Amino acid sequence: MTSHMNTQSTTLLIIGGGPGGYVAAIRAAQLGIATTLVETENLGGTCLNIGCIPSKALIHAAEEFAKASSYIGNSALGIAVPSATIDIAKTVQWKDGIVGKLTGGVGALLKKHKVTVIKGWASVVDGKTVDVKTADETLRISCTHLLLAAGSLPVELPFMPFGGIVISSTEALSPAVLPKKLVVVGGGYIGLELGIAYRKLGVEVSVVEAVDRVLPAYDAELTKPVAAALDRLGVNLHLGCTVLGLNAAGNGVRIKNSDGTETELAADKVLVAVGRRPRTEGWGLESLRLDMQGRSVGVDDQCRTSMRDVWAIGDLTGEPMLAHRAMAQGEMVAEIISGKRRHFQPLAMPAVCFTDPEVVVVGLSPTEAQQAGLDCIHASFPFAANGRSMTLESTDGFVRVVARRDNHLILGWQAVGCGVSELSAAFGQSIAMGATLEDVGATIHAHPTLGEAVQEAALRALGHALHV
Ligand code: FAD
Ligand code: NAD
């Protein structure tokens, strides 16, 4: 490093402009903390550019196309169209337009709040000093507080690295052309969200999952309607199977079945979606010698690392790798630095899987409650008994509530069905506010809405559901 390196100083320096980093920056600036944010790519991070938002755009487009296709000839609704086509290049352009608007919006918000944004690659020198390589110089920034929000990267299979026909979600979100046959490795969030979308776009999709069921992180009853939908859609499932690698011709995937036999699945593209890992390499993190929790940066319930005034949030700190968790942690760290007393102890962390049907979990499932030694009751209300579901032609799924037996305090909600992602707000609020079954059961829910199933589940747990 030359002696005339340009230098800057700030109170809070944030590495990474994803949902964790940019929210921390906005909140810190609101609280009067001089803040600099360093981002090497686009603001918004994985979430806005190559994650949550573009995946939901593609899922929506695929759903619309499948709907249009279902009207060819005739339909129960009396709608008929002669044909349906999709121009995937145009779909990708539309998706990129949304991403551009949102990343531009984040830039505008940071500017409005007077956050200094530097486009460049940050390398940690020590807990108070970071070098940033921009397009034209290397800048040295000193800070009082350092917030690490570098996010995560897709896990690569060593025997089948990314490149050629092997792609990660990033490439799958921007297809130049649609493959004829897609093999998806991993039946988790990404594998199923994108696998279903590709199937709806007319692609032959096979999913290879190591565990013996899809979405193994969720309870089995909850994922049954998803498995049934995969069957209806014609997604080929290879459960309890291990991937061995590409075949010699490079146009297929060799897998080992649960009975030990080997099969080959033809593929134009192979989407590897076997999880994400914290991005801990390539930016000098090791120089801080922080305590790690496995592959993640270890943090306490205030997102403090093992070094004073060095903080870490979001995917860098491990599971659950969710945008809303990163944002909530970022907001909290800014508040702690400003002097507020805060801890990251959410009563419940919602998780939504945007499959068809969608899956939502907030708080404890019946099994988790039991494992925690809590005496609980639980009840489900099926969408088959909900009028709104019928008008939406989608009666699969249910809402389930879990509450303490003694005082009926609600500890968890689970739902699977069309559009249930939007119920996560009601679920989260009832838990955060300490609602009981009686509170939700006595709330007048608008008719006809899917939300009535929330009230009915609570009433059913109390033994007096009205519509089942
Ligand atoms: P990131 O969003 O990963 O941001 C980190 C940023 O840091 C990046 O922009 C990176 O360029 C930058 N950076 C890293 N190192 C440096 C450096 N040395 N110098 C400068 N900049 C650096 N979550 C949900 O909650 N809901 C969803 O529906 C959902 N869908 C998803 C779909 C897909 C396909 C994927 C891949 C993820 C999805 N996620 C979803 C997860 C979500 O995107 C992440 O949890 C979230 O983005 C994590 O935020 P973060 O701020 O921790 O990190
Ligand atoms: P994931 O952990 O959800 O699923 C990975 C799946 O791959 C698991 O079911 C696992 O059993 C399976 N698997 C692992 N190794 C395998 C192998 N060698 N062969 C076959 N199967 C194998 O991971 P993901 O789908 O890659 O998503 C990464 C992360 O991104 C998620 O954990 C989540 O935090 C985030 N994400 C969230 C959302 C959302 O909130 N809606 C959507 C997409 C991604």
Coordinates of C-alpha atoms and ligand atoms in Angstrom, one line a residue:
M1 CA 0.0 0.0 0.0
T2 CA 1.3 3.4 -0.9
S3 CA 1.7 6.1 1.7
H4 CA -0.6 8.5 -0.2
M5 CA -3.6 6.2 -0.1
N6 CA -6.8 8.3 0.3
T7 CA -8.4 7.9 3.7
Q8 CA -11.8 8.5 5.2
S9 CA -13.3 8.0 8.6
T10 CA -16.8 7.2 9.8
T11 CA -18.6 6.0 12.9
L12 CA -20.3 3.0 11.3
L13 CA -18.8 1.1 8.4
I14 CA -21.0 -1.6 6.8
I15 CA -19.6 -4.3 4.5
G16 CA -22.4 -5.5 2.2
G17 CA -25.5 -3.7 0.8
G18 CA -28.0 -6.6 1.0
P19 CA -31.2 -6.4 3.1
G20 CA -29.1 -6.7 6.3
G21 CA -26.6 -4.0 5.4
Y22 CA -28.8 -1.4 3.7
V23 CA -31.5 -1.5 6.4
A24 CA -28.8 -1.1 9.1
A25 CA -27.5 1.9 7.2
I26 CA -30.9 3.6 6.9
R27 CA -31.7 3.1 10.5
A28 CA -28.3 4.2 11.7
A29 CA -28.6 7.4 9.6
Q30 CA -32.0 8.0 11.0
L31 CA -30.5 7.9 14.4
G32 CA -27.8 10.4 13.5
I33 CA -24.9 8.0 13.2
A34 CA -22.3 8.8 10.4
T35 CA -22.6 5.8 8.2
T36 CA -20.7 4.4 5.2
L37 CA -21.8 1.4 3.3
V38 CA -19.6 -0.6 0.9
E39 CA -21.1 -2.8 -1.8
T40 CA -19.2 -4.3 -4.7
E41 CA -22.2 -5.2 -6.9
N42 CA -25.7 -3.9 -6.8
L43 CA -27.5 -2.5 -3.8
G44 CA -30.1 -4.9 -2.4
G45 CA -27.7 -7.9 -2.4
T46 CA -28.9 -11.4 -3.0
C47 CA -32.5 -10.7 -2.1
L48 CA -33.2 -7.9 -4.6
N49 CA -30.9 -9.0 -7.4
I50 CA -30.6 -12.8 -7.5
G51 CA -32.9 -14.0 -4.7
C52 CA -36.3 -13.3 -3.2
I53 CA -37.6 -10.7 -5.7
P54 CA -36.5 -12.2 -9.1
S55 CA -37.6 -15.7 -8.0
K56 CA -41.0 -14.4 -7.0
A57 CA -41.2 -12.6 -10.4
L58 CA -40.4 -15.7 -12.3
I59 CA -42.8 -17.8 -10.2
H60 CA -45.6 -15.3 -10.9
A61 CA -44.9 -15.3 -14.7
A62 CA -44.9 -19.1 -14.7
E63 CA -48.2 -19.2 -12.8
E64 CA -49.8 -16.7 -15.3
F65 CA -48.5 -18.8 -18.3
A66 CA -49.8 -22.0 -16.7
K67 CA -53.2 -20.3 -16.1
A68 CA -53.4 -19.1 -19.7
S69 CA -52.4 -22.5 -21.0
S70 CA -55.1 -24.1 -18.9
Y71 CA -57.7 -22.0 -20.8
I72 CA -56.8 -23.5 -24.2
G73 CA -59.9 -25.0 -25.7
N74 CA -62.2 -24.7 -22.7
S75 CA -62.3 -24.4 -18.9
A76 CA -64.8 -24.7 -16.1
L77 CA -64.8 -21.0 -15.8
G78 CA -66.1 -20.6 -19.4
I79 CA -62.9 -18.9 -20.4
A80 CA -61.3 -20.2 -23.6
V81 CA -58.2 -19.1 -25.5
P82 CA -56.9 -20.4 -28.7
S83 CA -53.3 -20.8 -27.6
A84 CA -50.7 -19.5 -25.1
T85 CA -47.1 -18.7 -25.7
I86 CA -44.3 -17.2 -23.7
D87 CA -41.3 -15.2 -24.8
I88 CA -38.9 -15.9 -21.9
A89 CA -36.5 -13.2 -23.0
K90 CA -39.3 -10.7 -22.5
T91 CA -40.2 -12.3 -19.1
V92 CA -36.6 -11.9 -18.0
Q93 CA -36.6 -8.3 -19.2
W94 CA -39.7 -7.6 -17.2
K95 CA -38.1 -9.2 -14.1
D96 CA -34.9 -7.2 -14.6
G97 CA -37.1 -4.1 -14.8
I98 CA -38.6 -4.8 -11.3
V99 CA -35.1 -5.5 -9.9
G100 CA -33.8 -2.2 -11.4
K101 CA -36.6 -0.2 -9.8
L102 CA -36.1 -1.8 -6.4
T103 CA -32.3 -1.5 -6.4
G104 CA -32.7 2.1 -7.6
G105 CA -35.1 2.7 -4.8
V106 CA -32.6 1.4 -2.2
G107 CA -30.0 3.8 -3.7
A108 CA -32.4 6.7 -3.4
L109 CA -33.3 5.8 0.2
L110 CA -29.6 5.7 1.2
K111 CA -29.0 9.0 -0.5
K112 CA -32.0 10.6 1.2
H113 CA -30.7 9.5 4.6
K114 CA -27.2 10.8 3.7
V115 CA -25.5 7.4 3.9
T116 CA -22.1 7.4 2.1
V117 CA -22.3 4.6 -0.4
I118 CA -19.0 3.4 -1.9
K119 CA -19.0 0.9 -4.8
G120 CA -16.0 -1.3 -4.3
W121 CA -14.6 -4.5 -2.8
A122 CA -13.9 -4.2 1.0
S123 CA -11.0 -6.0 2.7
V124 CA -10.7 -6.0 6.4
V125 CA -7.4 -4.8 7.7
D126 CA -8.3 -4.9 11.4
G127 CA -11.5 -4.3 13.5
K128 CA -11.3 -0.5 12.9
T129 CA -9.8 -0.4 9.4
V130 CA -11.1 -1.5 6.0
D131 CA -9.5 -1.0 2.5
V132 CA -11.9 -0.6 -0.3
K133 CA -10.9 -1.2 -3.9
T134 CA -13.0 1.0 -6.1
A135 CA -12.9 1.3 -9.9
D136 CA -10.1 4.0 -9.6
E137 CA -8.4 3.7 -6.3
T138 CA -7.9 1.8 -3.0
L139 CA -9.4 3.8 -0.2
R140 CA -8.6 3.3 3.5
I141 CA -11.6 3.8 5.8
S142 CA -11.3 3.9 9.6
C143 CA -14.4 3.4 11.7
T144 CA -15.6 3.1 15.3
H145 CA -18.0 0.3 14.6
L146 CA -17.6 -2.3 11.8
L147 CA -20.7 -4.2 10.7
L148 CA -20.2 -7.4 8.6
A149 CA -23.1 -8.1 6.3
A150 CA -21.4 -10.0 3.4
G151 CA -24.2 -12.5 2.9
S152 CA -23.9 -15.9 1.4
L153 CA -23.1 -17.9 -1.7
P154 CA -24.6 -21.1 -3.2
V155 CA -23.1 -24.4 -2.0
E156 CA -21.2 -26.1 -4.9
L157 CA -21.0 -29.9 -5.2
P158 CA -17.2 -30.6 -5.6
F159 CA -17.8 -33.3 -8.1
M160 CA -20.2 -31.2 -10.2
P161 CA -19.0 -27.6 -10.0
F162 CA -21.0 -24.7 -11.4
G163 CA -20.3 -24.1 -15.1
G164 CA -21.5 -25.5 -18.4
I165 CA -24.9 -27.1 -17.9
V166 CA -24.6 -27.0 -14.1
I167 CA -26.1 -23.8 -12.8
S168 CA -27.1 -22.1 -9.5
S169 CA -30.3 -20.2 -8.8
T170 CA -28.6 -17.0 -10.2
E171 CA -28.5 -18.4 -13.8
A172 CA -31.8 -20.2 -13.3
L173 CA -33.4 -16.8 -12.7
S174 CA -32.3 -15.4 -16.0
P175 CA -32.6 -18.1 -18.7
A176 CA -31.7 -17.0 -22.2
V177 CA -33.8 -19.9 -23.5
L178 CA -35.8 -22.5 -21.6
P179 CA -34.2 -25.9 -21.3
K180 CA -36.2 -29.0 -22.5
K181 CA -35.1 -31.0 -19.5
L182 CA -34.1 -29.6 -16.1
V183 CA -32.7 -31.7 -13.3
V184 CA -32.9 -30.0 -9.9
V185 CA -30.5 -31.2 -7.2
G186 CA -32.1 -30.4 -3.8
G187 CA -35.8 -30.4 -3.0
G188 CA -35.6 -27.5 -0.5
Y189 CA -36.7 -23.9 -0.9
I190 CA -34.9 -23.0 -4.2
G191 CA -35.2 -26.4 -5.8
L192 CA -39.0 -26.5 -5.3
E193 CA -39.8 -22.8 -5.9
L194 CA -37.9 -22.8 -9.2
G195 CA -38.5 -26.4 -10.1
I196 CA -42.3 -25.7 -10.0
A197 CA -41.9 -22.5 -11.9
Y198 CA -39.9 -24.2 -14.7
R199 CA -42.4 -27.0 -14.8
K200 CA -45.2 -24.5 -15.3
L201 CA -43.2 -22.9 -18.1
G202 CA -43.4 -26.3 -19.9
V203 CA -40.0 -27.7 -18.9
E204 CA -39.6 -31.4 -18.0
V205 CA -38.4 -31.2 -14.4
S206 CA -36.8 -33.9 -12.2
V207 CA -36.0 -33.2 -8.6
V208 CA -33.3 -35.3 -6.9
E209 CA -33.5 -35.0 -3.1
A210 CA -31.2 -36.8 -0.6
V211 CA -33.9 -37.1 2.1
D212 CA -37.0 -39.3 1.5
R213 CA -39.4 -36.4 1.2
V214 CA -39.5 -32.9 -0.3
L215 CA -39.0 -29.8 1.9
P216 CA -37.6 -32.0 4.7
A217 CA -37.2 -28.9 7.0
Y218 CA -41.0 -28.6 7.3
D219 CA -43.3 -31.1 9.1
A220 CA -44.5 -33.9 6.9
E221 CA -48.3 -33.1 7.1
L222 CA -47.6 -29.6 5.9
T223 CA -45.7 -30.7 2.8
K224 CA -48.2 -33.3 1.7
P225 CA -50.3 -30.9 -0.4
V226 CA -47.0 -29.7 -2.0
A227 CA -46.0 -33.3 -2.8
A228 CA -49.5 -33.9 -4.3
A229 CA -49.2 -30.7 -6.4
L230 CA -45.8 -31.9 -7.7
D231 CA -47.4 -35.1 -8.8
R232 CA -50.3 -33.3 -10.5
L233 CA -47.8 -31.0 -12.3
G234 CA -45.8 -33.9 -13.5
V235 CA -42.6 -33.1 -11.7
N236 CA -40.5 -36.3 -11.5
L237 CA -39.3 -36.9 -7.9
H238 CA -36.3 -38.9 -7.0
L239 CA -36.3 -39.0 -3.2
G240 CA -33.7 -40.6 -1.0
C241 CA -31.3 -40.4 -3.9
T242 CA -27.7 -39.3 -4.1
V243 CA -26.2 -37.4 -7.1
L244 CA -23.0 -39.0 -8.4
G245 CA -22.1 -36.4 -11.1
L246 CA -22.6 -35.6 -14.8
N247 CA -22.4 -38.5 -17.3
A248 CA -19.4 -38.8 -19.6
A249 CA -21.3 -37.1 -22.5
G250 CA -22.1 -34.2 -20.2
N251 CA -25.8 -34.4 -21.1
G252 CA -27.2 -36.1 -18.0
V253 CA -26.9 -36.7 -14.3
R254 CA -26.0 -40.0 -12.7
I255 CA -27.8 -40.7 -9.5
K256 CA -27.8 -43.5 -7.0
N257 CA -31.3 -44.6 -6.0
S258 CA -32.4 -45.5 -2.5
D259 CA -32.0 -49.2 -3.3
G260 CA -28.4 -48.7 -4.4
T261 CA -29.0 -49.0 -8.2
E262 CA -27.7 -46.3 -10.5
T263 CA -29.8 -44.3 -13.0
E264 CA -29.1 -41.5 -15.5
L265 CA -31.4 -38.5 -15.9
A266 CA -31.1 -36.6 -19.2
A267 CA -30.6 -32.9 -18.7
D268 CA -30.0 -29.7 -20.7
K269 CA -29.5 -27.9 -17.4
V270 CA -28.8 -29.0 -13.9
L271 CA -29.8 -26.6 -11.1
V272 CA -27.8 -27.3 -8.0
A273 CA -29.8 -26.0 -5.0
V274 CA -28.3 -27.8 -2.0
G275 CA -28.1 -24.8 0.4
R276 CA -26.1 -21.6 0.8
R277 CA -23.0 -20.9 2.8
P278 CA -21.9 -17.8 4.6
R279 CA -19.5 -15.7 2.5
T280 CA -16.5 -15.8 4.8
E281 CA -13.6 -15.9 2.3
G282 CA -11.8 -13.4 0.1
W283 CA -12.2 -10.2 2.1
G284 CA -9.9 -10.5 5.0
L285 CA -12.4 -11.8 7.6
E286 CA -9.8 -14.3 8.8
S287 CA -7.5 -11.4 10.0
L288 CA -10.1 -10.7 12.7
R289 CA -9.8 -14.2 14.1
L290 CA -13.5 -14.1 15.2
D291 CA -15.1 -17.0 17.0
M292 CA -17.1 -19.0 14.4
Q293 CA -20.2 -21.1 14.8
G294 CA -19.5 -23.8 12.2
R295 CA -19.1 -22.0 8.9
S296 CA -20.9 -18.8 10.2
V297 CA -19.6 -15.9 12.1
G298 CA -20.6 -16.4 15.7
V299 CA -22.8 -13.7 17.2
D300 CA -24.6 -13.2 20.5
D301 CA -28.3 -12.1 20.8
Q302 CA -27.2 -8.5 20.0
C303 CA -25.3 -9.6 16.9
R304 CA -22.0 -8.8 18.6
T305 CA -19.1 -10.9 17.3
S306 CA -16.3 -12.0 19.6
M307 CA -14.5 -8.7 18.9
R308 CA -15.6 -5.4 20.5
D309 CA -17.5 -3.1 18.2
V310 CA -17.4 -5.6 15.4
W311 CA -21.0 -6.8 14.5
A312 CA -22.3 -9.4 12.1
I313 CA -25.8 -9.9 10.7
G314 CA -27.8 -11.8 8.0
D315 CA -26.7 -14.9 6.1
L316 CA -23.1 -14.4 7.2
T317 CA -24.3 -15.5 10.7
G318 CA -26.0 -18.7 9.4
E319 CA -29.5 -20.1 9.5
P320 CA -32.2 -19.2 9.0
M321 CA -30.9 -17.4 5.9
L322 CA -33.9 -15.2 5.3
A323 CA -34.1 -11.6 4.2
H324 CA -36.5 -10.5 7.0
R325 CA -34.1 -11.9 9.6
A326 CA -31.2 -9.9 8.1
M327 CA -33.3 -6.7 8.0
A328 CA -34.5 -7.1 11.6
Q329 CA -30.9 -7.8 12.8
G330 CA -29.6 -4.8 10.9
E331 CA -32.2 -2.5 12.3
M332 CA -31.4 -3.8 15.8
V333 CA -27.6 -3.3 15.5
A334 CA -28.1 0.3 14.4
E335 CA -30.3 0.9 17.4
I336 CA -27.8 -0.6 19.9
I337 CA -25.0 1.5 18.4
S338 CA -27.2 4.6 19.0
G339 CA -27.5 3.6 22.6
K340 CA -30.8 1.8 22.7
R341 CA -31.2 -1.4 24.6
R342 CA -32.1 -4.1 22.2
H343 CA -31.8 -7.9 21.9
F344 CA -32.6 -10.2 19.0
Q345 CA -35.0 -12.6 20.7
P346 CA -38.0 -12.7 18.3
L347 CA -40.9 -14.7 19.7
A348 CA -41.3 -16.2 16.2
M349 CA -39.5 -16.0 12.9
P350 CA -41.8 -16.5 9.9
A351 CA -40.7 -18.7 7.1
V352 CA -42.5 -18.9 3.8
C353 CA -41.9 -21.3 0.9
F354 CA -43.4 -19.9 -2.3
T355 CA -44.2 -23.2 -3.8
D356 CA -47.7 -24.0 -5.3
P357 CA -49.4 -24.4 -2.8
E358 CA -47.4 -22.0 -0.6
V359 CA -46.2 -23.1 2.9
V360 CA -45.9 -20.8 6.0
V361 CA -44.6 -21.5 9.4
V362 CA -44.4 -19.1 12.3
G363 CA -43.4 -20.3 15.8
L364 CA -43.7 -23.8 17.0
S365 CA -45.2 -26.8 15.3
P366 CA -47.0 -29.5 17.5
T367 CA -43.9 -31.6 17.4
E368 CA -41.5 -28.8 18.2
A369 CA -43.8 -27.7 21.1
Q370 CA -43.7 -31.3 22.4
Q371 CA -40.0 -31.5 22.1
A372 CA -39.7 -28.3 24.1
G373 CA -41.6 -30.0 26.9
L374 CA -44.7 -27.8 26.5
D375 CA -48.2 -29.2 27.0
C376 CA -50.0 -27.9 23.9
I377 CA -53.2 -28.3 22.0
H378 CA -53.4 -27.9 18.2
A379 CA -56.2 -27.8 15.6
S380 CA -56.4 -27.4 11.8
F381 CA -59.0 -25.9 9.6
P382 CA -59.2 -27.1 6.0
F383 CA -59.4 -24.7 3.1
A384 CA -61.9 -27.1 1.6
A385 CA -64.4 -25.6 4.1
N386 CA -63.5 -22.0 3.2
G387 CA -65.8 -20.2 0.6
R388 CA -63.0 -17.9 -0.6
S389 CA -60.8 -20.9 -1.4
M390 CA -63.6 -22.4 -3.6
T391 CA -64.0 -19.1 -5.5
L392 CA -60.2 -19.2 -6.1
E393 CA -60.4 -22.8 -7.4
S394 CA -58.0 -23.9 -4.8
T395 CA -59.2 -25.8 -1.8
D396 CA -56.0 -27.7 -1.0
G397 CA -54.4 -27.2 2.4
F398 CA -55.2 -26.0 5.9
V399 CA -54.3 -23.6 8.7
R400 CA -53.1 -25.1 11.9
V401 CA -52.7 -23.4 15.3
V402 CA -50.6 -24.5 18.3
A403 CA -51.4 -23.2 21.8
R404 CA -50.6 -23.9 25.4
R405 CA -53.2 -26.1 27.0
D406 CA -53.3 -24.2 30.3
N407 CA -53.7 -20.6 29.2
H408 CA -54.3 -21.0 25.4
L409 CA -51.4 -18.7 24.6
I410 CA -50.7 -19.1 20.8
L411 CA -47.2 -20.5 20.2
G412 CA -47.3 -21.4 16.5
W413 CA -49.1 -21.3 13.2
Q414 CA -48.6 -23.4 10.1
A415 CA -50.5 -23.2 6.8
V416 CA -50.3 -24.6 3.4
G417 CA -52.5 -23.5 0.5
C418 CA -52.9 -21.0 -2.3
G419 CA -51.9 -17.5 -1.2
V420 CA -51.2 -18.3 2.4
S421 CA -47.9 -16.4 2.4
E422 CA -50.0 -13.3 3.1
L423 CA -51.4 -14.9 6.3
S424 CA -47.9 -14.7 7.8
A425 CA -48.6 -11.2 8.9
A426 CA -51.6 -12.3 11.0
F427 CA -49.7 -15.3 12.3
G428 CA -46.6 -13.2 13.3
Q429 CA -48.7 -10.4 14.9
S430 CA -50.8 -12.8 17.0
I431 CA -47.6 -14.4 18.5
A432 CA -45.7 -11.1 18.9
M433 CA -48.7 -9.6 20.8
G434 CA -49.2 -12.6 23.0
A435 CA -52.7 -13.5 21.6
T436 CA -54.7 -16.4 23.0
L437 CA -57.0 -18.7 21.0
E438 CA -59.9 -16.7 22.5
D439 CA -58.5 -13.4 21.1
V440 CA -58.2 -14.7 17.6
G441 CA -61.5 -16.7 17.8
A442 CA -63.3 -13.5 19.0
T443 CA -61.9 -11.3 16.3
I444 CA -64.3 -10.6 13.4
H445 CA -62.6 -11.7 10.2
A446 CA -63.9 -10.3 6.9
H447 CA -65.9 -12.7 4.7
P448 CA -65.1 -14.2 2.3
T449 CA -61.4 -14.3 2.9
L450 CA -58.8 -17.0 3.5
G451 CA -58.2 -15.3 6.8
E452 CA -61.4 -16.8 8.1
A453 CA -59.6 -20.1 8.3
V454 CA -57.3 -18.5 10.8
Q455 CA -60.2 -17.6 13.1
E456 CA -61.8 -21.1 12.5
A457 CA -58.6 -22.9 13.4
A458 CA -58.5 -21.0 16.7
L459 CA -62.2 -21.8 17.3
R460 CA -61.6 -25.4 16.5
A461 CA -58.8 -25.6 19.0
L462 CA -61.4 -24.3 21.5
G463 CA -63.8 -27.1 20.4
H464 CA -66.4 -24.9 18.6
A465 CA -65.4 -24.3 15.0
L466 CA -68.4 -23.1 13.0
H467 CA -67.8 -24.4 9.5
V468 CA -66.4 -27.8 10.0
Ligands
FAD1 P1 -26.9 -10.6 0.9 O1 -28.2 -10.3 0.4 O2 -26.2 -11.8 0.4 O3 -26.0 -9.3 0.7 C1 -24.6 -9.3 0.9 C2 -24.0 -8.3 0.0 O4 -22.6 -8.1 0.4 C3 -23.9 -8.6 -1.5 O5 -24.6 -7.6 -2.2 C4 -22.5 -8.7 -1.8 O6 -22.2 -8.2 -3.1 C5 -21.9 -7.8 -0.7 N1 -20.5 -8.1 -0.4 C6 -20.0 -9.3 0.0 N2 -18.7 -9.2 0.3 C7 -18.3 -7.9 0.0 C8 -17.1 -7.2 0.1 N3 -16.0 -7.8 0.5 N4 -17.1 -5.9 -0.3 C9 -18.2 -5.3 -0.7 N5 -19.4 -5.9 -0.8 C10 -19.5 -7.2 -0.4 N6 -35.2 -15.0 1.7 C11 -36.5 -14.7 2.1 O7 -36.6 -14.2 3.3 N7 -37.6 -14.9 1.3 C12 -37.4 -15.4 0.0 O8 -38.4 -15.5 -0.7 C13 -36.1 -15.7 -0.4 N8 -35.9 -16.2 -1.7 C14 -34.7 -16.5 -2.1 C15 -34.5 -17.0 -3.4 C16 -33.2 -17.3 -3.8 C17 -33.1 -17.8 -5.2 C18 -32.1 -17.0 -3.0 C19 -30.7 -17.3 -3.5 C20 -32.3 -16.5 -1.7 C21 -33.5 -16.2 -1.2 N9 -33.8 -15.8 0.1 C22 -35.0 -15.5 0.5 C23 -32.6 -15.5 1.0 C24 -32.3 -14.0 1.0 O9 -31.9 -13.6 -0.3 C25 -31.1 -13.8 2.0 O10 -31.4 -14.4 3.2 C26 -30.7 -12.3 2.1 O11 -30.4 -11.7 0.9 C27 -29.6 -12.2 3.1 O12 -29.3 -10.8 3.3 P2 -27.8 -10.3 3.7 O13 -27.9 -8.9 3.8 O14 -27.3 -11.1 4.8 O15 -26.8 -10.8 2.5
NAD2 P1 -32.3 -25.7 1.4 O1 -31.5 -25.9 2.6 O2 -33.7 -25.1 1.5 O3 -32.5 -27.1 0.6 C1 -31.5 -27.9 0.2 C2 -32.0 -29.3 0.0 O4 -31.0 -30.0 -0.7 C3 -32.3 -30.0 1.3 O5 -33.6 -30.6 1.2 C4 -31.3 -31.1 1.3 O6 -31.8 -32.3 1.9 C5 -30.9 -31.3 -0.1 N1 -29.6 -31.8 -0.4 C6 -28.4 -31.4 0.2 N2 -27.4 -32.0 -0.4 C7 -27.9 -32.8 -1.4 C8 -27.3 -33.7 -2.4 N3 -26.0 -33.8 -2.5 N4 -28.2 -34.3 -3.2 C9 -29.5 -34.2 -3.2 N5 -30.1 -33.3 -2.3 C10 -29.3 -32.7 -1.4 O7 -31.4 -24.8 0.4 P2 -31.7 -24.0 -1.0 O8 -33.0 -24.5 -1.5 O9 -30.5 -24.1 -1.8 O10 -31.8 -22.6 -0.5 C11 -30.8 -21.9 0.2 C12 -31.3 -20.9 1.2 O11 -31.8 -19.8 0.6 C13 -32.4 -21.5 2.1 O12 -31.9 -22.2 3.2 C14 -33.1 -20.3 2.5 O13 -32.5 -19.8 3.7 C15 -32.9 -19.3 1.4 N6 -34.1 -19.3 0.5 C16 -35.3 -18.9 1.1 C17 -36.4 -18.8 0.3 C18 -37.7 -18.4 1.0 O14 -37.7 -17.9 2.1 N7 -38.9 -18.5 0.4 C19 -36.4 -19.2 -1.0 C20 -35.2 -19.6 -1.6 C21 -34.1 -19.6 -0.8

